CSV table of N, CA, C and O in Angstrom, one decimal:
chain,number,residue,atom,x,y,z
A,1,UNK,N,15.9,-75.7,-35.6
A,1,UNK,CA,16.5,-76.9,-36.0
A,1,UNK,C,16.1,-78.0,-35.6
A,1,UNK,O,15.8,-78.3,-34.5
A,2,UNK,N,16.0,-79.3,-36.7
A,2,UNK,CA,15.8,-80.4,-36.4
A,2,UNK,C,17.1,-81.1,-36.9
A,2,UNK,O,17.6,-81.1,-37.7
A,3,UNK,N,17.5,-82.2,-35.8
A,3,UNK,CA,18.5,-83.2,-36.4
A,3,UNK,C,18.1,-84.2,-37.3
A,3,UNK,O,16.9,-84.8,-37.1
A,4,UNK,N,18.8,-84.6,-38.0
A,4,UNK,CA,18.2,-85.8,-39.2
A,4,UNK,C,19.5,-86.8,-38.9
A,4,UNK,O,20.7,-86.6,-38.7
A,5,UNK,N,19.0,-88.0,-38.6
A,5,UNK,CA,19.4,-89.0,-38.2
A,5,UNK,C,19.9,-90.1,-39.6
A,5,UNK,O,19.3,-90.1,-40.3
A,6,UNK,N,21.2,-90.7,-39.3
A,6,UNK,CA,21.3,-91.7,-40.5
A,6,UNK,C,21.2,-93.1,-39.7
A,6,UNK,O,20.3,-93.1,-38.7
A,7,UNK,N,21.5,-93.9,-40.6
A,7,UNK,CA,21.0,-95.8,-40.4
A,7,UNK,C,21.4,-96.0,-39.0
A,7,UNK,O,20.8,-96.6,-38.1
A,8,UNK,N,22.3,-95.5,-38.6
A,8,UNK,CA,23.0,-96.1,-37.1
A,8,UNK,C,22.8,-95.1,-35.9
A,8,UNK,O,22.7,-95.3,-34.8
A,9,UNK,N,21.7,-93.9,-36.3
A,9,UNK,CA,21.1,-93.2,-35.6
A,9,UNK,C,21.7,-92.0,-34.8
A,9,UNK,O,21.7,-91.5,-33.8
A,10,UNK,N,23.0,-91.9,-35.6
A,10,UNK,CA,23.9,-90.6,-35.3
A,10,UNK,C,23.1,-89.2,-36.0
A,10,UNK,O,23.0,-89.3,-37.1
A,11,UNK,N,23.7,-88.4,-35.8
A,11,UNK,CA,23.1,-86.8,-36.1
A,11,UNK,C,24.1,-86.9,-37.8
A,11,UNK,O,25.1,-86.9,-37.5
A,12,UNK,N,23.2,-86.9,-38.9
A,12,UNK,CA,23.8,-87.0,-40.1
A,12,UNK,C,24.0,-85.5,-40.5
A,12,UNK,O,25.0,-85.0,-41.1
A,13,UNK,N,22.9,-84.5,-40.2
A,13,UNK,CA,22.7,-83.3,-40.6
A,13,UNK,C,21.8,-82.5,-39.5
A,13,UNK,O,20.9,-83.1,-38.8
A,14,UNK,N,21.5,-81.2,-39.7
A,14,UNK,CA,20.7,-80.5,-39.2
A,14,UNK,C,19.8,-79.7,-40.2
A,14,UNK,O,20.5,-79.2,-41.3
A,15,UNK,N,18.7,-79.5,-40.0
A,15,UNK,CA,17.8,-78.9,-41.2
A,15,UNK,C,16.6,-78.0,-40.3
A,15,UNK,O,16.4,-78.1,-39.0
A,16,UNK,N,16.2,-77.1,-41.0
A,16,UNK,CA,15.4,-76.3,-40.4
A,16,UNK,C,14.6,-75.4,-41.3
A,16,UNK,O,14.6,-75.5,-42.7
A,17,UNK,N,13.4,-74.6,-40.9
A,17,UNK,CA,12.5,-74.3,-41.9
A,17,UNK,C,12.1,-72.4,-41.1
A,17,UNK,O,11.9,-72.7,-40.1
A,18,UNK,N,12.1,-71.7,-42.1
A,18,UNK,CA,11.8,-70.6,-41.3
A,18,UNK,C,10.9,-70.0,-42.8
A,18,UNK,O,10.8,-69.9,-43.9
A,19,UNK,N,9.5,-69.5,-42.1
A,19,UNK,CA,8.5,-69.0,-42.8
A,19,UNK,C,7.3,-67.9,-42.4
A,19,UNK,O,7.5,-68.1,-41.1
A,20,UNK,N,6.7,-67.3,-42.8
A,20,UNK,CA,5.9,-66.5,-42.2
A,20,UNK,C,4.9,-67.2,-41.5
A,20,UNK,O,4.6,-68.8,-41.7
A,21,UNK,N,4.5,-67.0,-40.3
A,21,UNK,CA,3.7,-68.0,-39.0
A,21,UNK,C,2.2,-68.3,-39.5
A,21,UNK,O,1.8,-69.5,-39.1
A,22,UNK,N,1.7,-67.5,-40.6
A,22,UNK,CA,0.3,-67.7,-40.9
A,22,UNK,C,0.1,-68.6,-42.1
A,22,UNK,O,-0.9,-68.9,-42.2
A,23,UNK,N,1.2,-68.9,-42.5
A,23,UNK,CA,1.4,-70.0,-43.8
A,23,UNK,C,0.9,-71.6,-42.8
A,23,UNK,O,1.5,-71.8,-42.2
A,24,UNK,N,-0.1,-72.1,-43.8
A,24,UNK,CA,-0.2,-73.4,-43.4
A,24,UNK,C,0.8,-74.2,-44.1
A,24,UNK,O,0.0,-75.1,-45.2
A,25,UNK,N,2.1,-74.7,-43.9
A,25,UNK,CA,2.7,-75.6,-44.6
A,25,UNK,C,3.2,-76.7,-43.9
A,25,UNK,O,3.3,-76.6,-42.7
A,26,UNK,N,3.1,-77.7,-44.5
A,26,UNK,CA,3.2,-78.9,-44.0
A,26,UNK,C,4.9,-79.5,-44.4
A,26,UNK,O,5.1,-79.1,-45.3
A,27,UNK,N,5.2,-79.7,-43.4
A,27,UNK,CA,6.9,-80.2,-43.5
A,27,UNK,C,7.0,-81.4,-44.6
A,27,UNK,O,6.2,-82.1,-44.8
A,28,UNK,N,8.1,-81.3,-45.6
A,28,UNK,CA,8.4,-82.2,-46.3
A,28,UNK,C,10.0,-82.2,-46.5
A,28,UNK,O,10.5,-81.8,-45.8
A,29,UNK,N,10.4,-83.6,-47.4
A,29,UNK,CA,11.8,-83.9,-47.4
A,29,UNK,C,12.6,-84.2,-46.1
A,29,UNK,O,11.8,-84.9,-45.2
A,30,UNK,N,13.6,-83.5,-45.9
A,30,UNK,CA,14.4,-83.5,-44.9
A,30,UNK,C,13.9,-82.7,-43.5
A,30,UNK,O,13.9,-83.3,-42.2
A,31,UNK,N,13.2,-81.9,-43.4
A,31,UNK,CA,12.5,-81.5,-42.4
A,31,UNK,C,11.6,-82.6,-41.8
A,31,UNK,O,11.3,-82.7,-40.6
A,32,UNK,N,10.9,-82.8,-42.5
A,32,UNK,CA,9.7,-84.2,-42.3
A,32,UNK,C,10.5,-85.3,-41.9
A,32,UNK,O,9.9,-86.0,-40.4
A,33,UNK,N,11.5,-85.6,-42.4
A,33,UNK,CA,12.4,-86.8,-41.5
A,33,UNK,C,12.8,-86.4,-40.3
A,33,UNK,O,12.7,-87.4,-39.5
A,34,UNK,N,13.4,-85.2,-40.3
A,34,UNK,CA,13.7,-85.0,-38.9
A,34,UNK,C,12.9,-84.6,-38.0
A,34,UNK,O,13.0,-85.2,-36.8
A,35,UNK,N,11.6,-84.3,-38.3
A,35,UNK,CA,10.3,-84.4,-37.2
A,35,UNK,C,10.0,-85.5,-36.7
A,35,UNK,O,9.7,-85.7,-35.7
A,36,UNK,N,9.9,-86.5,-37.8
A,36,UNK,CA,9.6,-87.7,-37.5
A,36,UNK,C,10.6,-88.6,-36.8
A,36,UNK,O,10.3,-89.5,-35.8
A,37,UNK,N,12.0,-88.3,-36.8
A,37,UNK,CA,12.7,-89.1,-35.7
A,37,UNK,C,12.7,-88.5,-34.6
A,37,UNK,O,13.4,-89.0,-33.7
A,38,UNK,N,12.3,-87.4,-34.2
A,38,UNK,CA,12.1,-86.6,-33.1
A,38,UNK,C,10.8,-87.4,-32.2
A,38,UNK,O,10.7,-87.1,-31.1
A,39,UNK,N,10.1,-88.1,-32.8
A,39,UNK,CA,9.0,-88.8,-32.2
A,39,UNK,C,9.5,-89.6,-31.0
A,39,UNK,O,10.2,-90.1,-31.0
A,40,UNK,N,8.4,-89.9,-29.8
A,40,UNK,CA,8.9,-90.6,-28.8
A,40,UNK,C,7.5,-91.9,-28.7
A,40,UNK,O,6.8,-92.0,-29.6
A,41,UNK,N,8.0,-92.8,-27.9
A,41,UNK,CA,7.0,-94.0,-27.9
A,41,UNK,C,5.5,-93.4,-27.5
A,41,UNK,O,4.6,-94.2,-28.5
A,42,UNK,N,5.3,-92.2,-26.9
A,42,UNK,CA,3.9,-92.0,-26.6
A,42,UNK,C,3.1,-91.6,-28.1
A,42,UNK,O,2.2,-91.8,-28.2
A,43,UNK,N,3.9,-91.2,-28.8
A,43,UNK,CA,3.4,-90.5,-30.1
A,43,UNK,C,2.7,-91.8,-31.3
A,43,UNK,O,1.6,-91.5,-31.4
A,44,UNK,N,3.8,-92.9,-31.1
A,44,UNK,CA,3.2,-94.1,-31.6
A,44,UNK,C,2.2,-94.7,-31.2
A,44,UNK,O,1.1,-94.9,-31.7
A,45,UNK,N,2.0,-94.7,-29.8
A,45,UNK,CA,0.9,-95.3,-29.1
A,45,UNK,C,-0.2,-94.5,-29.2
A,45,UNK,O,-1.5,-95.0,-29.8
A,46,UNK,N,-0.2,-93.2,-29.3
A,46,UNK,CA,-1.3,-92.4,-29.7
A,46,UNK,C,-1.8,-92.7,-30.9
A,46,UNK,O,-3.0,-92.7,-30.9
A,47,UNK,N,-1.0,-92.6,-32.0
A,47,UNK,CA,-1.2,-92.8,-33.1
A,47,UNK,C,-2.2,-94.1,-33.4
A,47,UNK,O,-3.1,-94.4,-33.8
A,48,UNK,N,-1.5,-94.9,-32.8
A,48,UNK,CA,-2.2,-96.5,-32.9
A,48,UNK,C,-3.7,-96.4,-32.6
A,48,UNK,O,-4.6,-96.9,-32.9
A,49,UNK,N,-3.6,-95.8,-31.3
A,49,UNK,CA,-5.0,-95.4,-30.4
A,49,UNK,C,-6.0,-94.8,-31.4
A,49,UNK,O,-7.1,-95.1,-31.5
A,50,UNK,N,-5.6,-94.0,-32.0
A,50,UNK,CA,-6.5,-93.0,-32.9
A,50,UNK,C,-7.0,-93.9,-34.2
A,50,UNK,O,-8.2,-93.8,-34.7
A,51,UNK,N,-6.1,-94.7,-34.8
A,51,UNK,CA,-6.6,-95.8,-35.6
A,51,UNK,C,-7.4,-97.1,-35.0
A,51,UNK,O,-7.8,-97.9,-35.9
A,52,UNK,N,-7.5,-97.0,-33.6
A,52,UNK,CA,-8.1,-98.0,-33.3
A,52,UNK,C,-7.2,-99.5,-33.4
A,52,UNK,O,-8.0,-100.3,-33.9
A,53,UNK,N,-6.0,-99.3,-33.7
A,53,UNK,CA,-5.3,-100.5,-33.9
A,53,UNK,C,-4.6,-101.2,-32.8
A,53,UNK,O,-4.3,-100.7,-31.9
A,54,UNK,N,-4.4,-102.6,-32.8
A,54,UNK,CA,-3.7,-103.4,-32.0
A,54,UNK,C,-2.2,-103.2,-32.3
A,54,UNK,O,-1.9,-102.8,-33.1
A,55,UNK,N,-1.4,-103.7,-31.3
A,55,UNK,CA,0.1,-103.8,-31.7
A,55,UNK,C,0.3,-104.4,-33.1
A,55,UNK,O,1.1,-104.5,-33.9
A,56,UNK,N,-0.6,-106.1,-32.9
A,56,UNK,CA,-0.4,-106.6,-34.0
A,56,UNK,C,-1.1,-106.2,-35.3
A,56,UNK,O,-0.3,-106.3,-36.6
A,57,UNK,N,-2.1,-105.4,-35.6
A,57,UNK,CA,-2.3,-104.4,-36.5
A,57,UNK,C,-1.3,-103.6,-36.9
A,57,UNK,O,-0.8,-103.8,-38.0
A,58,UNK,N,-0.4,-102.9,-36.3
A,58,UNK,CA,0.5,-102.2,-36.3
A,58,UNK,C,1.9,-102.7,-37.0
A,58,UNK,O,2.3,-102.4,-38.3
A,59,UNK,N,2.3,-104.3,-36.2
A,59,UNK,CA,3.0,-105.0,-36.9
A,59,UNK,C,2.6,-105.3,-38.3
A,59,UNK,O,3.3,-105.4,-39.2
A,60,UNK,N,1.5,-105.8,-38.7
A,60,UNK,CA,1.2,-106.3,-40.1
A,60,UNK,C,1.2,-105.0,-41.2
A,60,UNK,O,1.8,-105.9,-42.0
A,61,UNK,N,0.7,-104.0,-40.5
A,61,UNK,CA,0.9,-102.7,-41.6
A,61,UNK,C,2.3,-102.4,-42.0
A,61,UNK,O,2.4,-101.8,-43.0
A,62,UNK,N,3.0,-102.6,-41.0
A,62,UNK,CA,4.4,-102.1,-41.0
A,62,UNK,C,5.3,-103.0,-41.8
A,62,UNK,O,6.3,-102.5,-41.9
A,63,UNK,N,5.0,-104.1,-41.3
A,63,UNK,CA,6.0,-105.2,-41.7
A,63,UNK,C,7.1,-105.4,-40.8
A,63,UNK,O,8.2,-106.1,-40.6
A,64,UNK,N,6.9,-105.0,-39.5
A,64,UNK,CA,7.8,-104.9,-38.5
A,64,UNK,C,7.2,-106.0,-37.3
A,64,UNK,O,6.1,-105.9,-37.2
A,65,UNK,N,8.3,-107.0,-36.9
A,65,UNK,CA,7.5,-107.9,-35.7
A,65,UNK,C,6.8,-107.1,-34.7
A,65,UNK,O,7.4,-106.0,-34.2
A,66,UNK,N,6.2,-108.1,-33.9
A,66,UNK,CA,5.2,-107.6,-32.8
A,66,UNK,C,6.2,-107.1,-31.7
A,66,UNK,O,6.2,-106.3,-31.1
A,67,UNK,N,7.5,-108.0,-31.5
A,67,UNK,CA,8.2,-108.0,-30.4
A,67,UNK,C,9.2,-106.4,-30.7
A,67,UNK,O,9.1,-105.6,-30.0
A,68,UNK,N,9.1,-106.1,-32.1
A,68,UNK,CA,9.7,-104.7,-32.1
A,68,UNK,C,8.7,-103.6,-31.8
A,68,UNK,O,9.3,-102.7,-31.5
A,69,UNK,N,7.6,-104.0,-32.1
A,69,UNK,CA,6.6,-103.0,-32.0
A,69,UNK,C,6.7,-102.5,-30.1
A,69,UNK,O,6.4,-101.6,-30.0
A,70,UNK,N,6.7,-103.6,-29.6
A,70,UNK,CA,6.6,-103.7,-28.1
A,70,UNK,C,7.7,-102.6,-27.6
A,70,UNK,O,7.5,-102.1,-26.7
A,71,UNK,N,8.8,-103.3,-27.9
A,71,UNK,CA,10.2,-102.4,-27.7
A,71,UNK,C,10.0,-100.8,-28.0
A,71,UNK,O,10.3,-100.1,-27.2
A,72,UNK,N,9.4,-100.8,-29.3
A,72,UNK,CA,9.5,-99.3,-29.8
A,72,UNK,C,8.6,-98.5,-29.0
A,72,UNK,O,8.6,-97.3,-28.8
A,73,UNK,N,7.3,-99.4,-28.5
A,73,UNK,CA,6.2,-98.1,-27.8
A,73,UNK,C,6.5,-98.4,-26.4
A,73,UNK,O,6.2,-97.5,-25.5
A,74,UNK,N,7.7,-98.8,-25.9
A,74,UNK,CA,8.5,-98.7,-24.4
A,74,UNK,C,9.5,-97.9,-24.6
A,74,UNK,O,9.5,-96.8,-23.7
A,75,UNK,N,10.3,-97.9,-25.7
A,75,UNK,CA,11.4,-97.0,-25.8
A,75,UNK,C,11.9,-96.8,-27.3
A,75,UNK,O,12.4,-97.7,-27.7
A,76,UNK,N,11.5,-95.5,-27.8
A,76,UNK,CA,11.4,-95.8,-29.3
A,76,UNK,C,12.8,-95.9,-30.0
A,76,UNK,O,13.3,-96.4,-30.8
A,77,UNK,N,13.8,-95.0,-29.2
A,77,UNK,CA,15.5,-95.5,-29.5
A,77,UNK,C,16.0,-96.9,-29.3
A,77,UNK,O,17.1,-96.9,-29.5
A,78,UNK,N,15.3,-97.6,-28.7
A,78,UNK,CA,15.4,-99.1,-28.6
A,78,UNK,C,15.3,-99.9,-29.8
A,78,UNK,O,15.9,-101.0,-29.7
A,79,UNK,N,14.5,-99.4,-30.9
A,79,UNK,CA,14.9,-100.1,-32.2
A,79,UNK,C,15.5,-99.4,-33.1
A,79,UNK,O,15.9,-98.0,-33.2
A,80,UNK,N,15.8,-99.9,-34.3
A,80,UNK,CA,16.7,-99.3,-35.3
A,80,UNK,C,16.0,-98.1,-36.1
A,80,UNK,O,14.7,-98.5,-36.2
A,81,UNK,N,16.4,-97.2,-36.4
A,81,UNK,CA,16.0,-96.4,-37.3
A,81,UNK,C,15.1,-96.5,-38.5
A,81,UNK,O,14.1,-96.1,-38.8
A,82,UNK,N,15.4,-97.7,-39.1
A,82,UNK,CA,15.1,-98.5,-40.3
A,82,UNK,C,13.4,-98.9,-39.8
A,82,UNK,O,12.6,-98.8,-40.7
A,83,UNK,N,13.5,-99.7,-38.9
A,83,UNK,CA,12.4,-100.1,-38.3
A,83,UNK,C,11.4,-98.9,-37.8
A,83,UNK,O,10.1,-98.6,-38.1
A,84,UNK,N,12.0,-98.0,-37.0
A,84,UNK,CA,11.0,-96.8,-36.9
A,84,UNK,C,10.6,-96.1,-37.9
A,84,UNK,O,9.3,-95.9,-37.8
A,85,UNK,N,11.4,-96.1,-38.9
A,85,UNK,CA,10.9,-95.3,-40.0
A,85,UNK,C,9.5,-96.1,-41.1
A,85,UNK,O,8.7,-95.5,-41.3
A,86,UNK,N,9.9,-97.3,-40.7
A,86,UNK,CA,8.9,-98.5,-41.5
A,86,UNK,C,7.5,-98.1,-40.6
A,86,UNK,O,6.5,-98.1,-41.1
A,87,UNK,N,7.5,-98.0,-39.2
A,87,UNK,CA,6.2,-98.1,-38.6
A,87,UNK,C,5.7,-96.3,-38.5
A,87,UNK,O,4.6,-96.4,-38.7
A,88,UNK,N,6.4,-95.5,-38.8
A,88,UNK,CA,5.9,-94.4,-39.1
A,88,UNK,C,5.1,-93.9,-40.3
A,88,UNK,O,4.2,-93.6,-40.4
A,89,UNK,N,6.0,-94.7,-41.3
A,89,UNK,CA,5.5,-94.6,-42.6
A,89,UNK,C,4.1,-95.5,-42.9
A,89,UNK,O,3.1,-94.8,-43.3
A,90,UNK,N,4.1,-96.7,-42.1
A,90,UNK,CA,2.8,-97.3,-42.0
A,90,UNK,C,1.8,-96.5,-41.4
A,90,UNK,O,0.1,-96.1,-41.9
A,91,UNK,N,1.7,-95.9,-40.2
A,91,UNK,CA,1.1,-94.7,-39.3
A,91,UNK,C,0.8,-93.7,-40.6
A,91,UNK,O,-0.7,-93.5,-40.9
A,92,UNK,N,1.5,-93.1,-41.3
A,92,UNK,CA,1.4,-92.1,-42.2
A,92,UNK,C,0.4,-92.5,-43.1
A,92,UNK,O,-0.6,-91.9,-43.8
A,93,UNK,N,0.6,-93.5,-43.6
A,93,UNK,CA,0.1,-94.3,-44.7
A,93,UNK,C,-1.7,-94.3,-44.5
A,93,UNK,O,-2.6,-94.3,-45.3
A,94,UNK,N,-1.6,-94.8,-43.0
A,94,UNK,CA,-3.0,-94.9,-42.6
A,94,UNK,C,-4.0,-93.9,-42.2
A,94,UNK,O,-4.9,-93.8,-41.8
A,95,UNK,N,-3.1,-92.4,-42.6
A,95,UNK,CA,-3.7,-91.1,-42.2
A,95,UNK,C,-3.7,-90.7,-41.4
A,95,UNK,O,-4.1,-89.3,-40.6
A,96,UNK,N,-2.5,-91.1,-40.4
A,96,UNK,CA,-2.0,-90.2,-39.0
A,96,UNK,C,-1.0,-88.9,-39.7
A,96,UNK,O,-0.1,-89.4,-40.4
A,97,UNK,N,-1.3,-87.8,-38.9
A,97,UNK,CA,-0.4,-86.9,-39.3
A,97,UNK,C,0.4,-86.4,-37.8
A,97,UNK,O,-0.6,-86.3,-36.8
A,98,UNK,N,1.7,-86.0,-38.3
A,98,UNK,CA,2.5,-85.8,-36.8
A,98,UNK,C,2.8,-84.4,-37.5
A,98,UNK,O,3.2,-84.0,-38.3
A,99,UNK,N,2.4,-83.2,-36.3
A,99,UNK,CA,2.4,-81.8,-36.8
A,99,UNK,C,3.4,-81.2,-35.7
A,99,UNK,O,3.0,-81.3,-34.7
A,100,UNK,N,4.2,-80.2,-35.8
A,100,UNK,CA,5.0,-79.4,-34.8
A,100,UNK,C,4.0,-78.4,-34.6
A,100,UNK,O,3.7,-77.3,-35.2
A,101,UNK,N,3.7,-78.2,-33.3
A,101,UNK,CA,2.6,-77.1,-33.1
A,101,UNK,C,3.1,-75.8,-32.4
A,101,UNK,O,2.7,-74.9,-32.2
A,102,UNK,N,4.1,-76.3,-31.6
A,102,UNK,CA,5.2,-74.8,-31.3
A,102,UNK,C,6.7,-75.2,-31.4
A,102,UNK,O,7.1,-76.5,-32.1
A,103,UNK,N,7.7,-74.8,-30.7
A,103,UNK,CA,9.1,-75.2,-30.8
A,103,UNK,C,9.6,-76.5,-30.3
A,103,UNK,O,10.1,-77.2,-31.1
A,104,UNK,N,8.7,-77.3,-29.4
A,104,UNK,CA,9.0,-78.6,-28.9
A,104,UNK,C,8.0,-79.3,-29.0
A,104,UNK,O,8.1,-80.7,-28.4
A,105,UNK,N,6.6,-79.0,-29.2
A,105,UNK,CA,5.8,-80.1,-29.2
A,105,UNK,C,4.9,-80.7,-30.5
A,105,UNK,O,4.8,-79.8,-31.3
A,106,UNK,N,5.1,-82.0,-30.3
A,106,UNK,CA,4.7,-82.7,-31.8
A,106,UNK,C,3.0,-83.3,-31.5
A,106,UNK,O,3.1,-84.0,-30.5
A,107,UNK,N,2.1,-82.8,-32.3
A,107,UNK,CA,0.7,-83.3,-32.1
A,107,UNK,C,0.7,-84.6,-32.9
A,107,UNK,O,1.4,-84.6,-34.1
A,108,UNK,N,-0.2,-85.2,-32.6
A,108,UNK,CA,-0.6,-86.8,-33.4
A,108,UNK,C,-2.1,-86.5,-33.7
A,108,UNK,O,-3.0,-86.3,-32.7
A,109,UNK,N,-2.5,-86.4,-34.8
A,109,UNK,CA,-4.0,-86.4,-35.2
A,109,UNK,C,-4.2,-87.5,-36.4
A,109,UNK,O,-3.2,-88.0,-37.2
A,110,UNK,N,-5.5,-87.6,-36.7
A,110,UNK,CA,-5.9,-88.5,-37.9
A,110,UNK,C,-6.3,-87.7,-38.8
A,110,UNK,O,-7.3,-86.9,-38.8
A,111,UNK,N,-5.8,-87.7,-40.4
A,111,UNK,CA,-6.6,-87.2,-41.2
A,111,UNK,C,-6.8,-88.3,-42.4
A,111,UNK,O,-7.2,-89.4,-42.0
A,112,UNK,N,-7.1,-87.7,-43.6
A,112,UNK,CA,-7.6,-88.6,-44.6
A,112,UNK,C,-6.4,-89.7,-45.1
A,112,UNK,O,-5.3,-89.4,-44.7
A,113,UNK,N,-6.8,-90.9,-45.4
A,113,UNK,CA,-5.8,-91.8,-45.6
A,113,UNK,C,-5.3,-91.1,-47.1
A,113,UNK,O,-5.8,-91.2,-47.9
A,114,UNK,N,-3.9,-91.4,-46.8
A,114,UNK,CA,-2.9,-91.2,-48.0
A,114,UNK,C,-2.4,-92.2,-48.7
A,114,UNK,O,-1.7,-93.0,-48.0
A,115,UNK,N,-2.3,-92.5,-50.0
A,115,UNK,CA,-1.9,-93.3,-50.8
A,115,UNK,C,-0.5,-92.8,-51.3
A,115,UNK,O,-0.4,-91.7,-52.1
A,116,UNK,N,0.5,-93.7,-51.1
A,116,UNK,CA,1.7,-93.3,-52.0
A,116,UNK,C,2.1,-94.2,-52.7
A,116,UNK,O,2.0,-95.3,-52.7
Protein backbone atom coordinates (compact mmCIF):
# COMPACT_ATOMS: atom_id res chain seq x y z
CA UNK A 1 0.00 0.00 0.00
CA UNK A 2 1.30 3.40 -1.03
CA UNK A 3 -0.24 6.67 0.21
CA UNK A 4 -1.11 9.29 -2.42
CA UNK A 5 -0.94 12.86 -1.12
CA UNK A 6 -3.01 15.88 -2.11
CA UNK A 7 -1.55 19.35 -2.80
CA UNK A 8 -1.53 20.11 0.92
CA UNK A 9 0.53 16.99 1.66
CA UNK A 10 -2.34 15.11 3.32
CA UNK A 11 -3.19 11.51 2.47
CA UNK A 12 -5.80 11.67 -0.29
CA UNK A 13 -6.05 7.93 -0.91
CA UNK A 14 -4.11 4.67 -0.78
CA UNK A 15 -3.18 2.58 -3.79
CA UNK A 16 -1.51 -0.77 -4.23
CA UNK A 17 -0.32 -3.24 -6.84
CA UNK A 18 -0.50 -7.00 -6.63
CA UNK A 19 0.91 -9.21 -9.37
CA UNK A 20 3.24 -12.12 -10.11
CA UNK A 21 6.70 -11.35 -8.77
CA UNK A 22 8.46 -12.54 -11.96
CA UNK A 23 6.84 -9.85 -14.13
CA UNK A 24 8.93 -6.74 -14.83
CA UNK A 25 6.15 -4.18 -14.41
CA UNK A 26 6.88 -0.49 -14.02
CA UNK A 27 4.46 1.47 -11.85
CA UNK A 28 2.21 3.95 -13.61
CA UNK A 29 -0.56 6.37 -12.71
CA UNK A 30 -1.50 6.66 -9.06
CA UNK A 31 0.94 3.94 -8.00
CA UNK A 32 3.84 5.85 -9.58
CA UNK A 33 2.62 9.07 -7.96
CA UNK A 34 2.42 7.38 -4.56
CA UNK A 35 5.91 5.89 -4.89
CA UNK A 36 7.39 9.23 -5.91
CA UNK A 37 5.74 10.90 -2.93
CA UNK A 38 7.62 8.43 -0.70
CA UNK A 39 10.99 9.68 -1.96
CA UNK A 40 13.36 11.22 0.54
CA UNK A 41 15.97 13.96 0.22
CA UNK A 42 18.72 11.36 -0.28
CA UNK A 43 16.96 9.98 -3.35
CA UNK A 44 16.95 13.44 -4.95
CA UNK A 45 20.64 13.99 -4.12
CA UNK A 46 21.52 10.57 -5.54
CA UNK A 47 19.54 11.23 -8.73
CA UNK A 48 21.25 14.59 -9.19
CA UNK A 49 24.66 12.95 -8.68
CA UNK A 50 23.87 10.26 -11.27
CA UNK A 51 23.16 13.02 -13.78
CA UNK A 52 26.27 14.97 -12.69
CA UNK A 53 24.03 17.98 -12.12
CA UNK A 54 24.64 20.85 -9.75
CA UNK A 55 21.79 22.20 -7.65
CA UNK A 56 21.63 25.06 -10.16
CA UNK A 57 21.24 22.55 -13.03
CA UNK A 58 18.34 20.88 -11.24
CA UNK A 59 16.81 24.27 -10.51
CA UNK A 60 16.96 25.20 -14.21
CA UNK A 61 15.61 21.86 -15.41
CA UNK A 62 12.71 21.83 -12.95
CA UNK A 63 11.80 25.51 -12.87
CA UNK A 64 12.09 25.45 -9.06
CA UNK A 65 14.22 28.06 -7.28
CA UNK A 66 17.70 27.22 -6.04
CA UNK A 67 16.69 27.92 -2.44
CA UNK A 68 13.82 25.43 -2.80
CA UNK A 69 16.22 22.80 -4.17
CA UNK A 70 18.48 23.37 -1.14
CA UNK A 71 15.54 22.96 1.26
CA UNK A 72 14.28 19.89 -0.62
CA UNK A 73 17.67 18.19 -0.45
CA UNK A 74 17.82 18.85 3.28
CA UNK A 75 14.29 17.74 4.12
CA UNK A 76 11.98 16.82 1.25
CA UNK A 77 8.85 17.51 3.27
CA UNK A 78 9.95 21.14 3.77
CA UNK A 79 8.77 22.03 0.24
CA UNK A 80 5.33 21.94 -1.33
CA UNK A 81 4.06 18.83 -3.07
CA UNK A 82 3.85 20.82 -6.32
CA UNK A 83 7.54 21.80 -6.18
CA UNK A 84 8.54 18.27 -5.22
CA UNK A 85 6.60 16.89 -8.20
CA UNK A 86 8.26 19.41 -10.55
CA UNK A 87 11.73 18.34 -9.38
CA UNK A 88 10.92 14.63 -9.64
CA UNK A 89 9.42 15.18 -13.10
CA UNK A 90 12.59 16.93 -14.27
CA UNK A 91 14.74 14.08 -12.95
CA UNK A 92 12.54 11.49 -14.64
CA UNK A 93 12.63 13.42 -17.92
CA UNK A 94 16.43 13.37 -17.72
CA UNK A 95 16.38 9.57 -17.44
CA UNK A 96 16.25 8.91 -13.71
CA UNK A 97 14.22 5.86 -12.69
CA UNK A 98 12.92 5.34 -9.15
CA UNK A 99 12.17 1.66 -8.47
CA UNK A 100 10.68 -0.15 -5.52
CA UNK A 101 13.14 -3.00 -4.91
CA UNK A 102 11.36 -4.60 -1.97
CA UNK A 103 8.62 -3.63 0.42
CA UNK A 104 10.41 -0.54 1.74
CA UNK A 105 13.44 0.31 -0.43
CA UNK A 106 13.39 2.75 -3.33
CA UNK A 107 16.37 2.48 -5.70
CA UNK A 108 17.61 5.32 -7.91
CA UNK A 109 19.07 4.50 -11.31
CA UNK A 110 19.76 6.16 -14.62
CA UNK A 111 18.02 4.89 -17.73
CA UNK A 112 17.50 6.30 -21.18
CA UNK A 113 16.29 9.86 -21.59
CA UNK A 114 12.49 9.87 -21.77
CA UNK A 115 10.60 12.56 -23.65
CA UNK A 116 7.05 13.35 -22.55
